[in-house]
Amino acid sequence: MRGGLAHLLLSPVSGLYKREITRRNAKYDRGEGVVTLDRPVISIGNLSVGGTGKSPTVAMVVRTLREAGHWPAVAMRGYGAKRTEHGSSDEADEYGALFDDLPIVAQPNRTLGLIEMFGTEAGVHVDTIVLDDGFQHRKIARQLDVVLIDCTRSPIEDALLPAGRLREPMESLQRADAVILTHAESVSDAEIEQILRAVLEVKRELLIAVSEHAWDGLDVTGIDEPMPVEWLADKRVVGVCAIGNPGPFFATLGAKSAGVVQEIRLGDHDPYRKATVDRLISAASEADAIVCTAKDWSKLRHVAPDRWPSPLVRPRLGLFLRTGGPELADVITRTAKAGVE
């Protein structure tokens, strides 16, 4: 948010950052350095740093495309150096757990990774690309740009990096095709309306959808079948997560459990080194369960099960579109069907 000594000191740096963004975007607007692939690209991105709900949104887009008979692939930068089962990042592992046969490219040079994938047996059948965190990755042309805005972190009064959380100013929404307001369950209708008005002031013809995140089941170590969320109701828990915006996760955990003994908030994409795992194991001895996100589980699942003094639980996160769902599904499938013009 604007204000405070830190903002005052960092504002000049934000000004330099804005000039660089303007220069870079002008280059891409002219088509310089932009590659157009031979199959349609749908980008899911955001304006700010931190978790806005990209992973469940990308999963929703993949499901929508598959239900329409398409065969999509996901391309992402691939955070973290530690190789996981389904790729080189925790997000890749998360998508791989949701879709066993989903083609995934997880590397900094997404263009090269996609071209290499197209030459494989699995890549030949791919007819649509979904870019994870693609709004600022403009080296790949896209036919549909979807931007997520976290309602719990309104961009209206925010500032550009490093004084604030914005990677780009709201004016950049002029190049978007659709906007999804996420985490609507955590704010009031008045706050949603305020963000909606600000977005439409930038671009009136944007397709707008409003989404909610909800837990629709639990995966518990030692239990083969998914458990209902109510399983936590009488449990005192330790919560841990390494995501950009942990607020909604801990708020939901507090509401669904008998109490949060300890909140462990780690930096986004934390590697969960030995010292951190030892800390979690120690904290878990004070609770009936330790609860983490699916992204965290992709790293913690490699810890020997007998080391945990209480069950390790990961909620199954569902994304539900409160408004704009049919319209968004229609534009997604029409983009895939139309191909590259």
Short mmCIF file of C-alpha atoms in Angstrom, two decimals:
data_model
loop_
_atom_site.label_atom_id
_atom_site.label_comp_id
_atom_site.label_asym_id
_atom_site.label_seq_id
_atom_site.Cartn_x
_atom_site.Cartn_y
_atom_site.Cartn_z
CA MET A 1 0.00 0.00 0.00
CA ARG A 2 1.05 3.59 -0.55
CA GLY A 3 2.46 5.58 2.36
CA GLY A 4 5.17 5.12 4.95
CA LEU A 5 8.89 5.70 5.01
CA ALA A 6 9.71 2.62 2.96
CA HIS A 7 7.40 3.75 0.16
CA LEU A 8 8.93 7.24 0.24
CA LEU A 9 12.46 5.89 -0.02
CA LEU A 10 11.67 3.35 -2.74
CA SER A 11 9.44 5.55 -4.90
CA PRO A 12 12.34 6.90 -7.01
CA VAL A 13 13.39 3.31 -7.78
CA SER A 14 9.80 2.52 -8.73
CA GLY A 15 9.97 5.44 -11.16
CA LEU A 16 13.02 3.92 -12.85
CA TYR A 17 11.27 0.55 -12.89
CA LYS A 18 8.23 2.09 -14.59
CA ARG A 19 10.36 3.66 -17.31
CA GLU A 20 11.97 0.29 -18.02
CA ILE A 21 8.56 -1.42 -18.16
CA THR A 22 7.29 1.25 -20.56
CA ARG A 23 10.35 0.83 -22.79
CA ARG A 24 10.07 -2.97 -22.81
CA ASN A 25 6.33 -3.00 -23.50
CA ALA A 26 6.74 -0.53 -26.35
CA LYS A 27 9.24 -2.92 -27.93
CA TYR A 28 6.84 -5.85 -27.63
CA ASP A 29 3.96 -3.72 -28.92
CA ARG A 30 6.00 -3.26 -32.10
CA GLY A 31 6.41 -7.03 -32.31
CA GLU A 32 10.14 -6.98 -31.64
CA GLY A 33 11.39 -10.25 -30.14
CA VAL A 34 7.93 -11.84 -30.20
CA VAL A 35 7.50 -15.41 -31.48
CA THR A 36 4.15 -16.58 -32.83
CA LEU A 37 3.66 -20.31 -32.40
CA ASP A 38 1.69 -22.47 -34.83
CA ARG A 39 -1.05 -23.20 -32.26
CA PRO A 40 -3.13 -20.87 -30.06
CA VAL A 41 -1.76 -19.59 -26.76
CA ILE A 42 -3.85 -18.68 -23.70
CA SER A 43 -1.98 -16.68 -21.06
CA ILE A 44 -2.89 -16.66 -17.37
CA GLY A 45 -1.06 -13.93 -15.48
CA ASN A 46 -1.37 -11.05 -13.06
CA LEU A 47 -0.32 -7.48 -12.35
CA SER A 48 1.31 -8.12 -8.98
CA VAL A 49 3.80 -10.38 -7.26
CA GLY A 50 2.52 -13.03 -4.89
CA GLY A 51 -0.18 -15.64 -5.07
CA THR A 52 -3.30 -14.60 -6.93
CA GLY A 53 -4.59 -18.10 -7.69
CA LYS A 54 -2.80 -18.83 -10.97
CA SER A 55 -2.39 -22.57 -10.36
CA PRO A 56 -6.09 -23.37 -9.79
CA THR A 57 -7.02 -21.03 -12.65
CA VAL A 58 -4.63 -22.75 -15.04
CA ALA A 59 -6.05 -26.11 -13.91
CA MET A 60 -9.57 -24.81 -14.62
CA VAL A 61 -8.53 -23.70 -18.12
CA VAL A 62 -6.94 -27.09 -18.82
CA ARG A 63 -10.13 -28.88 -17.73
CA THR A 64 -12.28 -26.56 -19.85
CA LEU A 65 -10.14 -27.25 -22.92
CA ARG A 66 -10.12 -31.00 -22.35
CA GLU A 67 -13.88 -31.13 -21.90
CA ALA A 68 -14.17 -29.35 -25.27
CA GLY A 69 -12.02 -32.04 -26.92
CA HIS A 70 -8.71 -30.14 -27.01
CA TRP A 71 -5.29 -31.36 -25.89
CA PRO A 72 -3.49 -28.50 -24.09
CA ALA A 73 0.03 -28.20 -22.69
CA VAL A 74 1.15 -25.92 -19.86
CA ALA A 75 4.30 -23.79 -20.12
CA MET A 76 5.84 -22.06 -17.12
CA ARG A 77 9.13 -20.54 -16.11
CA GLY A 78 9.89 -23.31 -13.61
CA TYR A 79 10.84 -21.84 -10.23
CA GLY A 80 13.42 -23.63 -8.12
CA ALA A 81 16.35 -25.77 -9.10
CA LYS A 82 15.28 -28.99 -7.43
CA ARG A 83 13.79 -31.41 -9.98
CA THR A 84 10.45 -32.89 -8.97
CA GLU A 85 8.54 -35.87 -10.31
CA HIS A 86 6.66 -34.02 -13.05
CA GLY A 87 9.07 -31.21 -13.94
CA SER A 88 11.54 -28.74 -12.54
CA SER A 89 9.23 -26.77 -10.24
CA ASP A 90 6.68 -27.22 -7.51
CA GLU A 91 3.90 -25.91 -9.78
CA ALA A 92 4.82 -28.48 -12.43
CA ASP A 93 4.56 -31.20 -9.80
CA GLU A 94 1.18 -29.83 -8.73
CA TYR A 95 -0.18 -29.91 -12.28
CA GLY A 96 1.28 -33.37 -12.83
CA ALA A 97 -0.58 -34.62 -9.77
CA LEU A 98 -3.86 -33.23 -11.13
CA PHE A 99 -3.36 -34.43 -14.71
CA ASP A 100 -1.25 -37.57 -15.11
CA ASP A 101 -0.80 -37.13 -18.87
CA LEU A 102 -0.54 -33.32 -19.09
CA PRO A 103 2.39 -32.14 -21.26
CA ILE A 104 4.38 -29.64 -19.17
CA VAL A 105 7.25 -27.33 -20.10
CA ALA A 106 8.98 -25.89 -17.03
CA GLN A 107 12.09 -23.88 -17.90
CA PRO A 108 13.10 -20.20 -18.17
CA ASN A 109 13.21 -20.29 -22.00
CA ARG A 110 9.63 -21.31 -22.57
CA THR A 111 9.83 -20.75 -26.32
CA LEU A 112 12.69 -23.21 -26.73
CA GLY A 113 11.05 -25.66 -24.34
CA LEU A 114 7.80 -25.63 -26.30
CA ILE A 115 9.53 -26.06 -29.67
CA GLU A 116 11.41 -29.03 -28.27
CA MET A 117 8.18 -30.50 -26.87
CA PHE A 118 6.39 -30.14 -30.22
CA GLY A 119 8.93 -32.54 -31.67
CA THR A 120 8.12 -35.30 -29.17
CA GLU A 121 5.43 -37.95 -29.42
CA ALA A 122 3.36 -36.24 -26.72
CA GLY A 123 3.89 -32.76 -28.18
CA VAL A 124 2.64 -33.63 -31.65
CA HIS A 125 -0.91 -33.92 -30.30
CA VAL A 126 -0.87 -30.62 -28.38
CA ASP A 127 -3.24 -28.12 -29.98
CA THR A 128 -3.30 -25.32 -27.37
CA ILE A 129 -0.71 -23.77 -25.04
CA VAL A 130 -1.60 -22.40 -21.59
CA LEU A 131 1.03 -20.01 -20.23
CA ASP A 132 1.34 -20.03 -16.45
CA ASP A 133 2.33 -16.51 -15.32
CA GLY A 134 2.39 -15.22 -18.87
CA PHE A 135 1.20 -11.60 -18.76
CA GLN A 136 4.74 -10.21 -18.50
CA HIS A 137 6.24 -13.01 -20.63
CA ARG A 138 5.58 -11.27 -23.92
CA LYS A 139 8.18 -13.12 -25.99
CA ILE A 140 5.41 -15.54 -26.94
CA ALA A 141 2.41 -14.08 -28.78
CA ARG A 142 -0.95 -15.05 -27.36
CA GLN A 143 -4.49 -15.15 -28.66
CA LEU A 144 -6.10 -14.71 -25.22
CA ASP A 145 -4.71 -12.77 -22.25
CA VAL A 146 -6.40 -13.47 -18.90
CA VAL A 147 -5.24 -11.40 -15.91
CA LEU A 148 -5.95 -12.28 -12.28
CA ILE A 149 -6.44 -9.64 -9.58
CA ASP A 150 -6.42 -10.73 -5.94
CA CYS A 151 -9.30 -8.99 -4.16
CA THR A 152 -7.44 -9.22 -0.83
CA ARG A 153 -4.62 -7.13 -2.30
CA SER A 154 -6.32 -4.42 -4.32
CA PRO A 155 -4.08 -2.81 -6.95
CA ILE A 156 -5.95 0.49 -6.78
CA GLU A 157 -3.77 2.13 -4.14
CA ASP A 158 -0.73 -0.10 -4.65
CA ALA A 159 2.59 1.00 -6.13
CA LEU A 160 5.05 -0.50 -8.59
CA LEU A 161 7.95 -2.61 -7.39
CA PRO A 162 9.91 -2.18 -5.20
CA ALA A 163 7.76 0.36 -3.34
CA GLY A 164 4.68 -1.85 -3.78
CA ARG A 165 3.64 -5.22 -5.18
CA LEU A 166 2.72 -4.24 -8.74
CA ARG A 167 4.78 -5.68 -11.59
CA GLU A 168 2.92 -3.38 -13.96
CA PRO A 169 0.53 -0.43 -13.55
CA MET A 170 -3.20 -0.98 -13.92
CA GLU A 171 -3.02 0.76 -17.31
CA SER A 172 -1.43 -2.42 -18.64
CA LEU A 173 -4.86 -4.05 -18.45
CA GLN A 174 -5.50 -2.34 -21.78
CA ARG A 175 -3.79 -5.29 -23.48
CA ALA A 176 -5.79 -7.90 -21.51
CA ASP A 177 -8.85 -9.69 -22.88
CA ALA A 178 -10.35 -10.92 -19.60
CA VAL A 179 -9.89 -10.27 -15.89
CA ILE A 180 -10.71 -12.65 -13.04
CA LEU A 181 -11.12 -11.14 -9.58
CA THR A 182 -9.90 -13.88 -7.23
CA HIS A 183 -10.34 -14.62 -3.50
CA ALA A 184 -13.75 -12.93 -3.56
CA GLU A 185 -14.75 -15.03 -0.54
CA SER A 186 -12.32 -13.05 1.64
CA VAL A 187 -13.63 -9.52 0.99
CA SER A 188 -16.90 -7.61 1.00
CA ASP A 189 -19.10 -7.01 -2.03
CA ALA A 190 -18.28 -3.30 -1.74
CA GLU A 191 -14.55 -4.01 -2.08
CA ILE A 192 -15.18 -6.20 -5.12
CA GLU A 193 -17.30 -3.48 -6.70
CA GLN A 194 -14.57 -0.90 -6.11
CA ILE A 195 -11.96 -3.02 -7.89
CA LEU A 196 -14.41 -3.83 -10.68
CA ARG A 197 -15.10 -0.15 -11.36
CA ALA A 198 -11.37 0.65 -11.43
CA VAL A 199 -10.68 -2.19 -13.88
CA LEU A 200 -13.47 -1.14 -16.24
CA GLU A 201 -12.21 2.44 -16.19
CA VAL A 202 -9.02 1.14 -17.78
CA LYS A 203 -10.79 -0.97 -20.42
CA ARG A 204 -14.57 -1.02 -20.69
CA GLU A 205 -14.82 -4.04 -23.02
CA LEU A 206 -12.99 -6.49 -20.73
CA LEU A 207 -14.67 -9.78 -19.91
CA ILE A 208 -14.90 -9.88 -16.10
CA ALA A 209 -15.31 -12.95 -13.91
CA VAL A 210 -15.32 -13.23 -10.13
CA SER A 211 -13.93 -16.36 -8.47
CA GLU A 212 -13.82 -17.91 -5.02
CA HIS A 213 -11.37 -20.39 -3.58
CA ALA A 214 -12.69 -23.17 -1.37
CA TRP A 215 -11.41 -26.39 0.14
CA ASP A 216 -13.39 -29.33 -1.23
CA GLY A 217 -11.52 -32.21 0.39
CA LEU A 218 -8.36 -33.24 2.27
CA ASP A 219 -5.51 -35.59 1.46
CA VAL A 220 -4.15 -37.00 4.72
CA THR A 221 -0.97 -39.05 5.09
CA GLY A 222 -1.79 -42.55 6.26
CA ILE A 223 -5.34 -42.43 4.89
CA ASP A 224 -5.87 -43.76 1.37
CA GLU A 225 -9.18 -42.04 0.64
CA PRO A 226 -9.76 -38.26 0.52
CA MET A 227 -11.30 -36.95 3.73
CA PRO A 228 -13.99 -34.26 4.05
CA VAL A 229 -12.89 -30.83 5.24
CA GLU A 230 -14.87 -31.46 8.43
CA TRP A 231 -12.13 -33.91 9.45
CA LEU A 232 -10.22 -30.86 10.73
CA ALA A 233 -13.06 -29.57 12.90
CA ASP A 234 -11.78 -31.14 16.14
CA LYS A 235 -8.08 -30.92 15.29
CA ARG A 236 -5.50 -28.47 16.66
CA VAL A 237 -3.17 -27.81 13.76
CA VAL A 238 0.11 -26.29 12.66
CA GLY A 239 -0.18 -24.43 9.36
CA VAL A 240 2.72 -23.96 6.96
CA CYS A 241 2.89 -22.50 3.48
CA ALA A 242 5.40 -20.98 1.09
CA ILE A 243 3.15 -19.06 -1.28
CA GLY A 244 2.97 -15.43 -2.32
CA ASN A 245 -0.18 -14.54 -0.40
CA PRO A 246 -0.65 -16.83 2.63
CA GLY A 247 -3.44 -14.79 4.22
CA PRO A 248 -6.45 -16.62 2.72
CA PHE A 249 -4.86 -20.03 3.46
CA PHE A 250 -4.42 -19.28 7.17
CA ALA A 251 -7.83 -17.61 7.43
CA THR A 252 -9.51 -20.73 6.02
CA LEU A 253 -7.40 -23.01 8.21
CA GLY A 254 -8.44 -21.12 11.32
CA ALA A 255 -12.10 -21.36 10.36
CA LYS A 256 -12.03 -25.07 9.51
CA SER A 257 -9.95 -26.39 12.44
CA ALA A 258 -10.25 -26.38 16.23
CA GLY A 259 -7.38 -23.92 16.39
CA VAL A 260 -4.05 -23.03 14.76
CA VAL A 261 -1.27 -23.79 17.24
CA GLN A 262 1.37 -22.18 15.06
CA GLU A 263 1.51 -20.36 11.72
CA ILE A 264 4.73 -20.93 9.77
CA ARG A 265 4.96 -18.51 6.85
CA LEU A 266 7.84 -19.10 4.48
CA GLY A 267 9.02 -17.20 1.43
CA ASP A 268 7.38 -17.99 -1.91
CA HIS A 269 8.87 -21.18 -3.41
CA ASP A 270 10.85 -21.98 -0.24
CA PRO A 271 13.06 -25.03 -0.95
CA TYR A 272 12.25 -26.69 2.41
CA ARG A 273 15.80 -27.42 3.41
CA LYS A 274 16.62 -29.81 6.26
CA ALA A 275 16.51 -27.12 8.97
CA THR A 276 13.02 -26.05 7.86
CA VAL A 277 11.75 -29.63 7.77
CA ASP A 278 13.18 -30.25 11.25
CA ARG A 279 11.38 -27.14 12.46
CA LEU A 280 8.09 -28.39 11.03
CA ILE A 281 8.52 -31.81 12.60
CA SER A 282 9.17 -30.20 15.97
CA ALA A 283 6.10 -27.96 15.64
CA ALA A 284 3.92 -30.89 14.55
CA SER A 285 4.53 -32.63 17.89
CA GLU A 286 2.33 -29.98 19.50
CA ALA A 287 -0.68 -30.52 17.22
CA ASP A 288 -3.08 -33.12 15.85
CA ALA A 289 -2.09 -32.38 12.25
CA ILE A 290 0.15 -30.19 10.13
CA VAL A 291 -1.55 -28.56 7.14
CA CYS A 292 0.19 -27.31 4.00
CA THR A 293 -0.73 -26.38 0.43
CA ALA A 294 -0.37 -28.69 -2.55
CA LYS A 295 2.63 -26.64 -3.69
CA ASP A 296 4.35 -27.29 -0.34
CA TRP A 297 3.44 -30.96 -0.45
CA SER A 298 5.39 -31.40 -3.69
CA LYS A 299 8.53 -30.89 -1.58
CA LEU A 300 7.44 -32.27 1.81
CA ARG A 301 6.21 -35.57 0.37
CA HIS A 302 9.83 -36.68 0.06
CA VAL A 303 10.21 -36.65 3.86
CA ALA A 304 10.00 -40.17 5.32
CA PRO A 305 6.42 -40.64 6.63
CA ASP A 306 7.58 -42.06 9.96
CA ARG A 307 9.30 -38.74 10.78
CA TRP A 308 6.02 -36.89 11.14
CA PRO A 309 4.61 -37.06 14.69
CA SER A 310 1.15 -36.14 13.39
CA PRO A 311 -0.54 -36.50 9.97
CA LEU A 312 0.46 -34.19 7.13
CA VAL A 313 -2.65 -32.75 5.49
CA ARG A 314 -3.07 -30.89 2.21
CA PRO A 315 -6.42 -29.36 1.23
CA ARG A 316 -7.77 -29.89 -2.26
CA LEU A 317 -8.26 -26.35 -3.48
CA GLY A 318 -11.19 -25.70 -5.75
CA LEU A 319 -11.82 -22.56 -7.78
CA PHE A 320 -15.45 -21.60 -8.27
CA LEU A 321 -16.60 -18.84 -10.58
CA ARG A 322 -19.23 -16.74 -8.87
CA THR A 323 -19.92 -14.75 -12.04
CA GLY A 324 -18.70 -14.87 -15.64
CA GLY A 325 -18.11 -18.62 -15.75
CA PRO A 326 -20.03 -19.52 -18.93
CA GLU A 327 -18.70 -16.48 -20.78
CA LEU A 328 -15.11 -17.28 -19.81
CA ALA A 329 -15.46 -20.95 -20.79
CA ASP A 330 -16.89 -19.88 -24.14
CA VAL A 331 -14.02 -17.50 -24.97
CA ILE A 332 -11.45 -20.12 -23.91
CA THR A 333 -12.89 -22.79 -26.20
CA ARG A 334 -13.45 -20.35 -29.08
CA THR A 335 -9.80 -19.25 -28.82
CA ALA A 336 -8.60 -22.84 -29.02
CA LYS A 337 -10.93 -23.63 -31.92
CA ALA A 338 -10.02 -20.55 -33.92
CA GLY A 339 -6.30 -21.33 -33.85
CA VAL A 340 -3.70 -18.73 -34.84
CA GLU A 341 -4.86 -16.02 -37.21
#
